[in-house]
mmCIF file of C-alpha atoms and ligand atoms in Angstrom:
data_model
loop_
_atom_site.group_PDB
_atom_site.id
_atom_site.type_symbol
_atom_site.label_atom_id
_atom_site.label_comp_id
_atom_site.label_asym_id
_atom_site.label_seq_id
_atom_site.Cartn_x
_atom_site.Cartn_y
_atom_site.Cartn_z
ATOM 1 C CA MET A 364 1.950 21.556 17.832
ATOM 2 C CA ILE A 365 -1.624 20.046 18.246
ATOM 3 C CA ILE A 366 -1.858 16.744 16.303
ATOM 4 C CA GLY A 367 -5.267 15.241 15.589
ATOM 5 C CA VAL A 368 -5.935 11.615 14.775
ATOM 6 C CA PRO A 369 -9.535 11.000 13.456
ATOM 7 C CA LYS A 370 -11.054 7.589 13.254
ATOM 8 C CA GLU A 371 -10.871 6.261 9.604
ATOM 9 C CA ILE A 372 -14.326 6.105 8.118
ATOM 10 C CA LYS A 373 -13.764 4.533 4.689
ATOM 11 C CA PRO A 374 -15.772 1.210 4.493
ATOM 12 C CA GLN A 375 -13.614 -1.728 5.876
ATOM 13 C CA GLU A 376 -10.734 0.558 6.894
ATOM 14 C CA ASN A 377 -9.493 -0.517 10.366
ATOM 15 C CA ARG A 378 -6.117 1.070 10.344
ATOM 16 C CA VAL A 379 -5.158 4.136 12.430
ATOM 17 C CA ALA A 380 -2.525 6.749 11.702
ATOM 18 C CA LEU A 381 -0.823 6.856 15.122
ATOM 19 C CA LEU A 382 -0.511 4.294 17.818
ATOM 20 C CA PRO A 383 0.092 4.794 21.578
ATOM 21 C CA ALA A 384 3.848 4.424 20.972
ATOM 22 C CA GLY A 385 3.663 7.279 18.495
ATOM 23 C CA VAL A 386 1.634 9.386 21.038
ATOM 24 C CA LEU A 387 4.389 8.832 23.618
ATOM 25 C CA GLU A 388 7.137 10.057 21.198
ATOM 26 C CA LEU A 389 5.206 13.190 20.168
ATOM 27 C CA LYS A 390 4.399 13.951 23.804
ATOM 28 C CA LYS A 391 8.214 13.663 24.637
ATOM 29 C CA HIS A 392 8.694 16.422 22.121
ATOM 30 C CA GLY A 393 6.220 18.547 23.865
ATOM 31 C CA HIS A 394 3.214 18.118 21.515
ATOM 32 C CA THR A 395 -0.447 17.666 22.167
ATOM 33 C CA VAL A 396 -2.200 14.666 20.659
ATOM 34 C CA LEU A 397 -5.996 14.413 20.160
ATOM 35 C CA VAL A 398 -7.335 11.129 19.223
ATOM 36 C CA GLU A 399 -11.057 10.616 18.150
ATOM 37 C CA THR A 400 -12.694 8.057 20.392
ATOM 38 C CA ASN A 401 -12.330 4.368 19.036
ATOM 39 C CA ALA A 402 -9.896 5.436 16.252
ATOM 40 C CA GLY A 403 -7.529 2.700 17.297
ATOM 41 C CA LEU A 404 -10.047 0.031 18.108
ATOM 42 C CA GLY A 405 -10.081 -1.685 14.729
ATOM 43 C CA SER A 406 -6.343 -2.247 14.983
ATOM 44 C CA GLY A 407 -6.626 -3.605 18.540
ATOM 45 C CA PHE A 408 -5.770 -0.354 20.450
ATOM 46 C CA PRO A 409 -8.679 0.860 22.630
ATOM 47 C CA ASP A 410 -8.960 4.496 23.965
ATOM 48 C CA GLU A 411 -7.458 3.434 27.370
ATOM 49 C CA THR A 412 -4.169 2.545 25.637
ATOM 50 C CA TYR A 413 -3.938 6.018 24.237
ATOM 51 C CA GLU A 414 -5.051 7.797 27.372
ATOM 52 C CA LYS A 415 -2.289 5.930 29.339
ATOM 53 C CA VAL A 416 0.400 7.683 27.240
ATOM 54 C CA GLY A 417 -1.131 11.159 27.476
ATOM 55 C CA ALA A 418 -3.400 11.479 24.480
ATOM 56 C CA THR A 419 -6.637 13.391 24.853
ATOM 57 C CA ILE A 420 -9.690 11.364 23.657
ATOM 58 C CA ILE A 421 -12.123 13.435 21.681
ATOM 59 C CA ASP A 422 -15.750 12.562 21.095
ATOM 60 C CA THR A 423 -16.290 13.863 17.515
ATOM 61 C CA ALA A 424 -14.342 14.055 14.294
ATOM 62 C CA ASP A 425 -15.365 17.629 13.926
ATOM 63 C CA GLU A 426 -13.695 18.658 17.080
ATOM 64 C CA VAL A 427 -10.421 16.772 16.233
ATOM 65 C CA TRP A 428 -10.358 18.478 12.794
ATOM 66 C CA ASN A 429 -11.260 21.759 14.338
ATOM 67 C CA LYS A 430 -8.532 21.924 17.005
ATOM 68 C CA ALA A 431 -5.705 20.175 15.246
ATOM 69 C CA GLU A 432 -2.839 21.958 13.461
ATOM 70 C CA MET A 433 -1.780 18.708 11.865
ATOM 71 C CA ILE A 434 -4.123 15.827 10.960
ATOM 72 C CA MET A 435 -2.703 12.377 10.679
ATOM 73 C CA LYS A 436 -4.782 9.896 8.725
ATOM 74 C CA VAL A 437 -4.457 6.623 6.747
ATOM 75 C CA LYS A 438 -6.805 7.051 3.829
ATOM 76 C CA GLU A 439 -7.557 10.110 1.702
ATOM 77 C CA PRO A 440 -10.403 12.351 2.997
ATOM 78 C CA ILE A 441 -13.842 11.423 1.682
ATOM 79 C CA ALA A 442 -16.655 13.761 0.878
ATOM 80 C CA VAL A 443 -18.014 14.118 4.549
ATOM 81 C CA GLU A 444 -14.436 15.096 5.541
ATOM 82 C CA TYR A 445 -13.968 17.806 2.892
ATOM 83 C CA PRO A 446 -15.727 20.612 4.883
ATOM 84 C CA ARG A 447 -13.554 19.614 7.929
ATOM 85 C CA MET A 448 -10.279 20.607 6.207
ATOM 86 C CA ARG A 449 -9.141 23.975 7.241
ATOM 87 C CA ASP A 450 -7.010 26.673 5.545
ATOM 88 C CA GLY A 451 -3.310 26.239 6.569
ATOM 89 C CA GLN A 452 -3.878 22.897 8.423
ATOM 90 C CA ILE A 453 -1.352 20.156 7.603
ATOM 91 C CA VAL A 454 -2.837 16.838 6.508
ATOM 92 C CA PHE A 455 -0.434 13.849 6.403
ATOM 93 C CA THR A 456 -2.022 10.739 4.901
ATOM 94 C CA TYR A 457 -2.262 8.670 1.677
ATOM 95 C CA PHE A 458 -4.056 10.867 -0.797
ATOM 96 C CA HIS A 459 -3.535 9.141 -4.283
ATOM 97 C CA PHE A 460 -4.673 12.455 -5.854
ATOM 98 C CA ALA A 461 -4.167 11.268 -9.510
ATOM 99 C CA ALA A 462 -7.026 8.720 -8.944
ATOM 100 C CA SER A 463 -9.665 11.456 -8.061
ATOM 101 C CA GLU A 464 -10.175 14.952 -9.597
ATOM 102 C CA GLU A 465 -12.973 15.595 -7.031
ATOM 103 C CA LEU A 466 -10.642 15.054 -4.139
ATOM 104 C CA THR A 467 -7.903 17.151 -5.839
ATOM 105 C CA ARG A 468 -10.228 20.090 -6.294
ATOM 106 C CA ALA A 469 -11.682 19.674 -2.733
ATOM 107 C CA VAL A 470 -8.194 19.810 -1.253
ATOM 108 C CA MET A 471 -7.259 22.753 -3.485
ATOM 109 C CA ASP A 472 -10.423 24.605 -2.379
ATOM 110 C CA SER A 473 -9.700 23.850 1.272
ATOM 111 C CA GLY A 474 -6.301 25.535 1.527
ATOM 112 C CA ILE A 475 -4.617 22.719 3.499
ATOM 113 C CA VAL A 476 -1.082 21.640 3.160
ATOM 114 C CA ALA A 477 -1.376 18.129 1.749
ATOM 115 C CA ILE A 478 1.693 15.864 2.389
ATOM 116 C CA ALA A 479 1.023 12.543 0.712
ATOM 117 C CA TYR A 480 2.574 9.407 2.195
ATOM 118 C CA GLU A 481 2.737 7.748 -1.345
ATOM 119 C CA THR A 482 5.010 10.381 -2.798
ATOM 120 C CA VAL A 483 7.534 10.773 0.137
ATOM 121 C CA GLU A 484 10.672 9.539 -1.762
ATOM 122 C CA LYS A 485 14.250 8.705 -0.962
ATOM 123 C CA ALA A 486 17.195 9.691 -3.160
ATOM 124 C CA ASP A 487 17.280 6.143 -4.752
ATOM 125 C CA HIS A 488 13.606 6.717 -5.800
ATOM 126 C CA SER A 489 12.229 4.180 -3.423
ATOM 127 C CA LEU A 490 8.939 5.109 -1.634
ATOM 128 C CA PRO A 491 9.407 4.376 2.029
ATOM 129 C CA LEU A 492 5.808 4.869 3.078
ATOM 130 C CA LEU A 493 4.475 2.379 0.533
ATOM 131 C CA ILE A 494 7.027 -0.398 1.136
ATOM 132 C CA PRO A 495 5.384 -1.886 4.301
ATOM 133 C CA MET A 496 1.996 -2.276 2.509
ATOM 134 C CA SER A 497 3.848 -4.126 -0.293
ATOM 135 C CA GLU A 498 5.433 -6.365 2.273
ATOM 136 C CA VAL A 499 2.080 -7.138 3.902
ATOM 137 C CA ALA A 500 0.441 -7.834 0.459
ATOM 138 C CA GLY A 501 3.383 -10.014 -0.705
ATOM 139 C CA ARG A 502 3.295 -12.154 2.382
ATOM 140 C CA MET A 503 -0.513 -12.331 2.556
ATOM 141 C CA ALA A 504 -0.694 -13.375 -1.124
ATOM 142 C CA VAL A 505 0.888 -16.800 -0.239
ATOM 143 C CA GLN A 506 -1.460 -17.193 2.773
ATOM 144 C CA GLU A 507 -4.513 -16.591 0.608
ATOM 145 C CA GLY A 508 -3.151 -18.656 -2.208
ATOM 146 C CA ALA A 509 -2.601 -21.643 0.103
ATOM 147 C CA LYS A 510 -6.143 -21.241 1.313
ATOM 148 C CA TYR A 511 -7.769 -21.117 -2.009
ATOM 149 C CA LEU A 512 -5.827 -24.212 -3.095
ATOM 150 C CA GLU A 513 -7.755 -26.183 -0.461
ATOM 151 C CA LYS A 514 -10.489 -28.500 -2.088
ATOM 152 C CA ALA A 515 -13.307 -26.982 0.133
ATOM 153 C CA GLN A 516 -12.444 -23.446 -1.271
ATOM 154 C CA GLY A 517 -12.660 -24.773 -4.863
ATOM 155 C CA GLY A 518 -8.816 -25.335 -5.266
ATOM 156 C CA ARG A 519 -7.048 -28.399 -6.502
ATOM 157 C CA GLY A 520 -6.427 -29.737 -3.030
ATOM 158 C CA ILE A 521 -2.674 -29.508 -2.855
ATOM 159 C CA LEU A 522 -0.761 -28.575 0.315
ATOM 160 C CA LEU A 523 1.772 -25.890 -0.428
ATOM 161 C CA GLY A 524 4.664 -27.562 1.383
ATOM 162 C CA GLY A 525 3.827 -31.226 0.402
ATOM 163 C CA ILE A 526 4.960 -33.869 2.883
ATOM 164 C CA PRO A 527 7.740 -36.398 2.874
ATOM 165 C CA GLY A 528 7.279 -38.631 -0.169
ATOM 166 C CA VAL A 529 4.647 -36.164 -1.839
ATOM 167 C CA ARG A 530 5.906 -33.296 -3.838
ATOM 168 C CA PRO A 531 5.030 -29.728 -2.733
ATOM 169 C CA ALA A 532 3.186 -27.137 -4.775
ATOM 170 C CA ASN A 533 4.841 -25.073 -7.496
ATOM 171 C CA VAL A 534 4.466 -21.253 -6.948
ATOM 172 C CA LEU A 535 5.207 -18.738 -9.796
ATOM 173 C CA VAL A 536 5.875 -15.170 -8.676
ATOM 174 C CA LEU A 537 5.647 -12.639 -11.476
ATOM 175 C CA GLY A 538 7.819 -9.582 -10.453
ATOM 176 C CA GLY A 539 10.769 -9.738 -8.024
ATOM 177 C CA GLY A 540 10.215 -6.395 -6.310
ATOM 178 C CA ILE A 541 9.032 -5.889 -2.740
ATOM 179 C CA VAL A 542 5.727 -7.819 -3.198
ATOM 180 C CA GLY A 543 7.536 -10.633 -5.122
ATOM 181 C CA VAL A 544 10.333 -11.123 -2.700
ATOM 182 C CA ASN A 545 7.972 -11.260 0.285
ATOM 183 C CA SER A 546 5.779 -13.782 -1.503
ATOM 184 C CA ALA A 547 8.710 -15.922 -2.493
ATOM 185 C CA LYS A 548 10.162 -15.877 1.012
ATOM 186 C CA ILE A 549 6.935 -17.082 2.690
ATOM 187 C CA ALA A 550 6.202 -19.614 -0.062
ATOM 188 C CA ALA A 551 9.762 -21.003 0.082
ATOM 189 C CA GLY A 552 9.567 -21.032 3.976
ATOM 190 C CA MET A 553 6.333 -23.190 3.649
ATOM 191 C CA GLY A 554 8.289 -25.633 1.541
ATOM 192 C CA ALA A 555 6.875 -24.858 -1.961
ATOM 193 C CA ASN A 556 9.069 -24.908 -5.240
ATOM 194 C CA VAL A 557 9.184 -21.262 -5.992
ATOM 195 C CA THR A 558 10.077 -19.419 -9.263
ATOM 196 C CA ILE A 559 10.523 -15.653 -9.482
ATOM 197 C CA MET A 560 10.222 -14.111 -12.906
ATOM 198 C CA ASP A 561 11.423 -10.548 -13.651
ATOM 199 C CA ILE A 562 12.637 -8.615 -16.605
ATOM 200 C CA ASN A 563 15.468 -7.028 -14.549
ATOM 201 C CA VAL A 564 18.318 -9.516 -14.764
ATOM 202 C CA ALA A 565 20.412 -7.572 -12.295
ATOM 203 C CA ARG A 566 17.587 -7.921 -9.782
ATOM 204 C CA LEU A 567 17.336 -11.669 -10.474
ATOM 205 C CA ARG A 568 21.134 -12.079 -9.969
ATOM 206 C CA HIS A 569 20.848 -10.336 -6.641
ATOM 207 C CA LEU A 570 17.837 -12.559 -5.505
ATOM 208 C CA ASP A 571 19.698 -15.637 -6.672
ATOM 209 C CA ASP A 572 22.418 -14.802 -4.136
ATOM 210 C CA TYR A 573 20.283 -14.578 -1.098
ATOM 211 C CA MET A 574 16.985 -16.479 -1.606
ATOM 212 C CA ALA A 575 16.590 -20.030 -0.291
ATOM 213 C CA ARG A 576 17.538 -23.086 -2.361
ATOM 214 C CA ASN A 577 14.054 -23.806 -3.269
ATOM 215 C CA VAL A 578 13.688 -20.507 -5.093
ATOM 216 C CA THR A 579 14.628 -20.328 -8.830
ATOM 217 C CA THR A 580 14.854 -17.212 -10.950
ATOM 218 C CA LEU A 581 13.753 -16.932 -14.586
ATOM 219 C CA THR A 582 13.822 -14.071 -17.118
ATOM 220 C CA SER A 583 10.264 -12.887 -17.793
ATOM 221 C CA SER A 584 8.932 -12.969 -21.428
ATOM 222 C CA GLU A 585 5.653 -13.984 -22.966
ATOM 223 C CA HIS A 586 7.309 -17.105 -24.453
ATOM 224 C CA MET A 587 8.839 -18.167 -21.125
ATOM 225 C CA ILE A 588 5.546 -17.653 -19.295
ATOM 226 C CA ARG A 589 3.555 -19.674 -21.851
ATOM 227 C CA GLU A 590 6.155 -22.441 -21.619
ATOM 228 C CA VAL A 591 6.274 -22.924 -17.817
ATOM 229 C CA LEU A 592 2.696 -21.896 -16.777
ATOM 230 C CA PRO A 593 1.207 -25.434 -16.958
ATOM 231 C CA GLN A 594 3.614 -26.477 -14.123
ATOM 232 C CA TYR A 595 2.271 -24.197 -11.550
ATOM 233 C CA ASP A 596 -0.400 -24.492 -8.776
ATOM 234 C CA LEU A 597 -0.245 -20.923 -7.512
ATOM 235 C CA VAL A 598 0.584 -17.771 -9.575
ATOM 236 C CA ILE A 599 1.227 -14.512 -7.790
ATOM 237 C CA GLY A 600 1.130 -11.226 -9.929
ATOM 238 C CA ALA A 601 3.513 -8.768 -8.440
ATOM 239 C CA VAL A 602 4.829 -6.603 -11.302
ATOM 240 C CA LEU A 603 5.072 -2.892 -11.362
ATOM 241 C CA ILE A 604 6.203 -0.336 -14.001
ATOM 242 C CA HIS A 605 6.338 2.882 -12.120
ATOM 243 C CA GLY A 606 3.691 5.408 -13.110
ATOM 244 C CA ALA A 607 2.012 2.981 -15.758
ATOM 245 C CA LYS A 608 -0.672 0.387 -15.904
ATOM 246 C CA ALA A 609 0.692 -3.181 -15.094
ATOM 247 C CA PRO A 610 1.591 -5.133 -18.195
ATOM 248 C CA ARG A 611 -0.728 -8.034 -19.087
ATOM 249 C CA LEU A 612 1.468 -11.070 -18.631
ATOM 250 C CA ILE A 613 -1.145 -13.836 -18.485
ATOM 251 C CA THR A 614 -3.784 -13.585 -21.308
ATOM 252 C CA ARG A 615 -7.170 -15.165 -21.273
ATOM 253 C CA ASP A 616 -6.133 -17.978 -23.544
ATOM 254 C CA MET A 617 -3.294 -18.930 -21.225
ATOM 255 C CA LEU A 618 -5.845 -19.903 -18.493
ATOM 256 C CA LYS A 619 -6.592 -23.035 -20.593
ATOM 257 C CA ILE A 620 -3.055 -24.331 -20.185
ATOM 258 C CA MET A 621 -3.130 -23.939 -16.337
ATOM 259 C CA LYS A 622 -4.079 -26.782 -14.166
ATOM 260 C CA PRO A 623 -7.801 -26.926 -13.152
ATOM 261 C CA GLY A 624 -8.228 -25.668 -9.555
ATOM 262 C CA SER A 625 -4.972 -23.583 -9.627
ATOM 263 C CA VAL A 626 -5.022 -20.075 -8.073
ATOM 264 C CA ILE A 627 -3.981 -16.691 -9.321
ATOM 265 C CA VAL A 628 -3.436 -13.968 -6.745
ATOM 266 C CA ASP A 629 -3.068 -10.764 -8.737
ATOM 267 C CA VAL A 630 -1.536 -8.335 -6.202
ATOM 268 C CA ALA A 631 -0.881 -5.789 -8.961
ATOM 269 C CA ILE A 632 -4.703 -5.345 -9.334
ATOM 270 C CA ASP A 633 -4.482 -1.923 -7.822
ATOM 271 C CA GLN A 634 -2.514 -0.934 -10.995
ATOM 272 C CA GLY A 635 -5.056 -2.622 -13.229
ATOM 273 C CA GLY A 636 -3.622 -6.174 -12.794
ATOM 274 C CA CYS A 637 -1.116 -8.231 -14.677
ATOM 275 C CA ILE A 638 -3.599 -10.965 -15.631
ATOM 276 C CA GLU A 639 -6.017 -10.119 -18.465
ATOM 277 C CA THR A 640 -8.941 -11.700 -16.698
ATOM 278 C CA ALA A 641 -8.358 -9.891 -13.400
ATOM 279 C CA HIS A 642 -10.858 -7.365 -11.966
ATOM 280 C CA ALA A 643 -10.797 -5.875 -8.503
ATOM 281 C CA THR A 644 -12.646 -7.796 -5.739
ATOM 282 C CA THR A 645 -13.121 -6.984 -1.949
ATOM 283 C CA HIS A 646 -12.513 -8.809 1.235
ATOM 284 C CA ASP A 647 -16.254 -9.660 1.485
ATOM 285 C CA ASP A 648 -16.243 -11.429 -1.963
ATOM 286 C CA PRO A 649 -12.533 -11.942 -2.766
ATOM 287 C CA ILE A 650 -12.545 -14.627 -5.506
ATOM 288 C CA TYR A 651 -14.156 -15.598 -8.781
ATOM 289 C CA VAL A 652 -13.403 -18.483 -11.202
ATOM 290 C CA ILE A 653 -12.654 -18.347 -14.929
ATOM 291 C CA ASP A 654 -11.745 -21.478 -16.952
ATOM 292 C CA ASP A 655 -11.330 -23.436 -13.691
ATOM 293 C CA VAL A 656 -8.690 -21.030 -12.374
ATOM 294 C CA ILE A 657 -9.513 -19.222 -9.138
ATOM 295 C CA HIS A 658 -8.843 -15.457 -9.206
ATOM 296 C CA TYR A 659 -8.085 -13.558 -5.972
ATOM 297 C CA CYS A 660 -7.778 -9.843 -6.780
ATOM 298 C CA VAL A 661 -8.414 -7.784 -3.633
ATOM 299 C CA ALA A 662 -7.170 -4.274 -4.176
ATOM 300 C CA ASN A 663 -6.518 -3.412 -0.570
ATOM 301 C CA MET A 664 -5.042 -6.550 0.887
ATOM 302 C CA PRO A 665 -3.407 -4.905 3.892
ATOM 303 C CA GLY A 666 -6.954 -3.961 5.115
ATOM 304 C CA ALA A 667 -7.442 -7.572 6.140
ATOM 305 C CA VAL A 668 -4.681 -7.440 8.786
ATOM 306 C CA PRO A 669 -4.939 -4.057 10.317
ATOM 307 C CA PHE A 670 -2.934 -4.932 13.400
ATOM 308 C CA THR A 671 0.188 -5.779 11.334
ATOM 309 C CA SER A 672 -0.528 -3.035 8.678
ATOM 310 C CA THR A 673 -0.970 -0.302 11.209
ATOM 311 C CA LEU A 674 2.175 -1.109 13.055
ATOM 312 C CA GLY A 675 4.079 -1.381 9.672
ATOM 313 C CA LEU A 676 2.748 1.955 8.515
ATOM 314 C CA THR A 677 3.228 3.961 11.687
ATOM 315 C CA ASN A 678 6.785 2.677 12.151
ATOM 316 C CA VAL A 679 7.724 4.488 8.979
ATOM 317 C CA THR A 680 5.378 7.599 9.139
ATOM 318 C CA LEU A 681 6.136 8.610 12.685
ATOM 319 C CA PRO A 682 9.820 9.877 12.151
ATOM 320 C CA TYR A 683 8.393 12.123 9.356
ATOM 321 C CA ALA A 684 5.529 13.272 11.621
ATOM 322 C CA ILE A 685 7.902 14.137 14.351
ATOM 323 C CA GLN A 686 9.969 16.284 12.109
ATOM 324 C CA ILE A 687 6.867 18.120 10.770
ATOM 325 C CA ALA A 688 5.493 18.683 14.372
ATOM 326 C CA ASN A 689 8.975 19.779 15.684
ATOM 327 C CA LYS A 690 9.945 22.215 12.885
ATOM 328 C CA GLY A 691 6.646 23.190 11.159
ATOM 329 C CA TRP A 692 6.096 21.935 7.632
ATOM 330 C CA GLN A 693 8.130 24.649 5.912
ATOM 331 C CA LYS A 694 11.359 24.095 7.796
ATOM 332 C CA ALA A 695 10.790 20.240 7.807
ATOM 333 C CA VAL A 696 10.597 20.093 4.010
ATOM 334 C CA ALA A 697 13.407 22.553 3.446
ATOM 335 C CA GLU A 698 15.714 20.399 5.547
ATOM 336 C CA ASN A 699 14.402 16.944 4.316
ATOM 337 C CA HIS A 700 14.143 16.400 0.588
ATOM 338 C CA GLU A 701 12.309 13.098 1.104
ATOM 339 C CA LEU A 702 9.577 14.920 2.841
ATOM 340 C CA GLU A 703 9.512 17.691 0.386
ATOM 341 C CA ARG A 704 8.669 15.125 -2.349
ATOM 342 C CA GLY A 705 5.515 14.309 -0.184
ATOM 343 C CA LEU A 706 4.160 17.898 -0.735
ATOM 344 C CA ASN A 707 1.255 17.667 -3.245
ATOM 345 C CA ILE A 708 -0.988 20.721 -2.652
ATOM 346 C CA VAL A 709 -0.168 23.875 -0.714
ATOM 347 C CA ASN A 710 -2.367 26.911 -0.168
ATOM 348 C CA GLY A 711 -4.730 25.728 -3.015
ATOM 349 C CA GLU A 712 -1.932 25.286 -5.519
ATOM 350 C CA ILE A 713 -0.719 21.862 -6.857
ATOM 351 C CA VAL A 714 3.034 21.469 -6.290
ATOM 352 C CA TYR A 715 3.457 17.994 -7.642
ATOM 353 C CA ALA A 716 3.663 17.751 -11.521
ATOM 354 C CA ASP A 717 2.129 14.249 -11.825
ATOM 355 C CA VAL A 718 -1.027 15.358 -9.957
ATOM 356 C CA ALA A 719 -1.402 18.483 -12.136
ATOM 357 C CA ASN A 720 -0.836 16.494 -15.277
ATOM 358 C CA ALA A 721 -3.445 13.945 -14.417
ATOM 359 C CA PHE A 722 -6.147 16.596 -14.781
ATOM 360 C CA ASP A 723 -4.475 19.123 -17.096
ATOM 361 C CA LEU A 724 -4.237 21.584 -14.250
ATOM 362 C CA GLY A 725 -1.338 23.975 -13.688
ATOM 363 C CA TRP A 726 1.297 23.536 -10.967
ATOM 364 C CA LYS A 727 3.896 25.710 -9.137
ATOM 365 C CA SER A 728 6.997 25.075 -7.193
ATOM 366 C CA VAL A 729 6.605 25.395 -3.420
ATOM 367 C CA ASN A 730 8.852 28.509 -3.529
ATOM 368 C CA GLU A 731 6.552 30.106 -6.051
ATOM 369 C CA VAL A 732 3.569 29.333 -3.862
ATOM 370 C CA LEU A 733 5.153 30.801 -0.757
ATOM 371 C CA ALA A 734 6.651 33.812 -2.589
HETATM 372 N N1 NAD B 934 -3.385 -5.406 -3.878
HETATM 373 C C1 NAD B 934 -2.788 -4.780 -2.824
HETATM 374 O O1 NAD B 934 -3.398 -4.727 -1.738
HETATM 375 C C2 NAD B 934 -1.454 -4.218 -3.036
HETATM 376 C C3 NAD B 934 -0.706 -3.849 -1.892
HETATM 377 C C4 NAD B 934 0.685 -3.369 -2.062
HETATM 378 C C5 NAD B 934 1.111 -3.285 -3.427
HETATM 379 N N2 NAD B 934 0.312 -3.662 -4.427
HETATM 380 C C6 NAD B 934 0.854 -3.596 -5.852
HETATM 381 O O2 NAD B 934 1.670 -4.687 -5.969
HETATM 382 C C7 NAD B 934 2.538 -4.322 -7.258
HETATM 383 C C8 NAD B 934 3.951 -4.595 -6.960
HETATM 384 O O3 NAD B 934 4.422 -3.684 -5.957
HETATM 385 P P1 NAD B 934 6.039 -3.716 -5.510
HETATM 386 O O4 NAD B 934 6.053 -2.770 -4.425
HETATM 387 O O5 NAD B 934 6.521 -5.066 -5.421
HETATM 388 O O6 NAD B 934 6.736 -3.018 -6.879
HETATM 389 P P2 NAD B 934 8.323 -3.069 -7.152
HETATM 390 O O7 NAD B 934 8.568 -1.862 -7.955
HETATM 391 O O8 NAD B 934 9.151 -3.224 -5.900
HETATM 392 O O9 NAD B 934 8.450 -4.310 -7.986
HETATM 393 C C9 NAD B 934 7.913 -4.557 -9.307
HETATM 394 C C10 NAD B 934 8.817 -5.575 -10.046
HETATM 395 O O10 NAD B 934 8.170 -5.867 -11.281
HETATM 396 C C11 NAD B 934 9.161 -6.026 -12.220
HETATM 397 N N3 NAD B 934 8.535 -6.033 -13.559
HETATM 398 C C12 NAD B 934 8.176 -5.074 -14.420
HETATM 399 N N4 NAD B 934 7.719 -5.557 -15.488
HETATM 400 C C13 NAD B 934 7.676 -6.885 -15.524
HETATM 401 C C14 NAD B 934 7.471 -7.891 -16.426
HETATM 402 N N5 NAD B 934 6.965 -7.707 -17.680
HETATM 403 N N6 NAD B 934 7.679 -9.195 -16.055
HETATM 404 C C15 NAD B 934 8.250 -9.483 -14.795
HETATM 405 N N7 NAD B 934 8.475 -8.546 -13.895
HETATM 406 C C16 NAD B 934 8.316 -7.334 -14.269
HETATM 407 C C17 NAD B 934 10.111 -4.959 -12.023
HETATM 408 O O11 NAD B 934 11.366 -5.258 -12.678
HETATM 409 C C18 NAD B 934 10.201 -5.017 -10.434
HETATM 410 O O12 NAD B 934 11.227 -5.858 -10.011
HETATM 411 C C19 NAD B 934 2.212 -2.864 -7.536
HETATM 412 O O13 NAD B 934 1.266 -2.790 -8.534
HETATM 413 C C20 NAD B 934 1.631 -2.388 -6.182
HETATM 414 O O14 NAD B 934 0.780 -1.270 -6.322
HETATM 415 C C21 NAD B 934 -0.914 -4.146 -4.303
#
């Protein structure tokens, strides 16, 4: 199969869908890989690193899209890319269709086979192609929190880990899922006093068994949050209710009981945020202050560390890409239910119910589309 890797063109997107290591694997299976010039540069992989392992460097995005049977991307196609999508071409990337009717209709009109990273799903309902980005965001939340606690950044001037004779900072992590656990691990490793709150007691029991001794668990409720909030220097919002807006766990009036100069990092901002006063910010202008509490609410945190994020993403996408390339999409999804869950739009028809429901459009099963 001919696989094409265009350069990402969304503002501030430096990730790339395939690394030289991935090119090598695809070449071993007999495939051809076309990489748009400078596609890997933002992640630290110049053209030579791709050429060395047998990729063909192509000058323009148009040519990559024109020649490739499967396009591998990171972000959803944007308007200038719509006309490049070709009938029958496979596009394997994050689409997040439910967030854009315009994109959904453009992809339906194009006739591509859209396989969305975000809906590839394992039997236990976990989403393997989203997990690495949650890991990045969870770990980064502590790094950013520690930075904004510094006095020069407007914070209260407390060192996360303290020193001998001086107490460390207190860190509250709301939600003990992938983001929360990664935040707690890093904060605990830096020596902070960490509390994880979750509504799932079985989850807390599990965390209690393996987290470090400076991590405590608490059942999450409005009453408990109100009671403990004044103690914390850094609060990390990491809750998720699948398919729904994040619950508002810290309301505006609660900011007044927090310490002046404390920091909230609301990682759940991409689902609307779990802090009432949170609104999405960008890496260029990441924070704002309300009631003396610094809010960091960047919606695409992994974008700040493209080297790590690209490696994390491509580690998990490559095995699926190889299956699609080796077998063709129809055989690949027939033999792998995880990958079948990734199919969103095929031959102009929506095949994923949640996408259709988001815009009151109809949907069909893959078999109906192919019949
Ligand atoms: N900003 C970013 O760049 C970025 C990057 C990755 C993920 N995220 C977001 O981070 C959020 C968390 O993702 P995740 O992968 O950790 O999800 P997850 O499903 O692994 O974990 C969510 C946890 O929240 C808990 N929860 C639900 N309601 C709660 C409540 N009322 N109180 C306390 N806990 C509650 C759940 O029990 C679960 O353990 C999601 O909104 C995700 O989209 C943001």
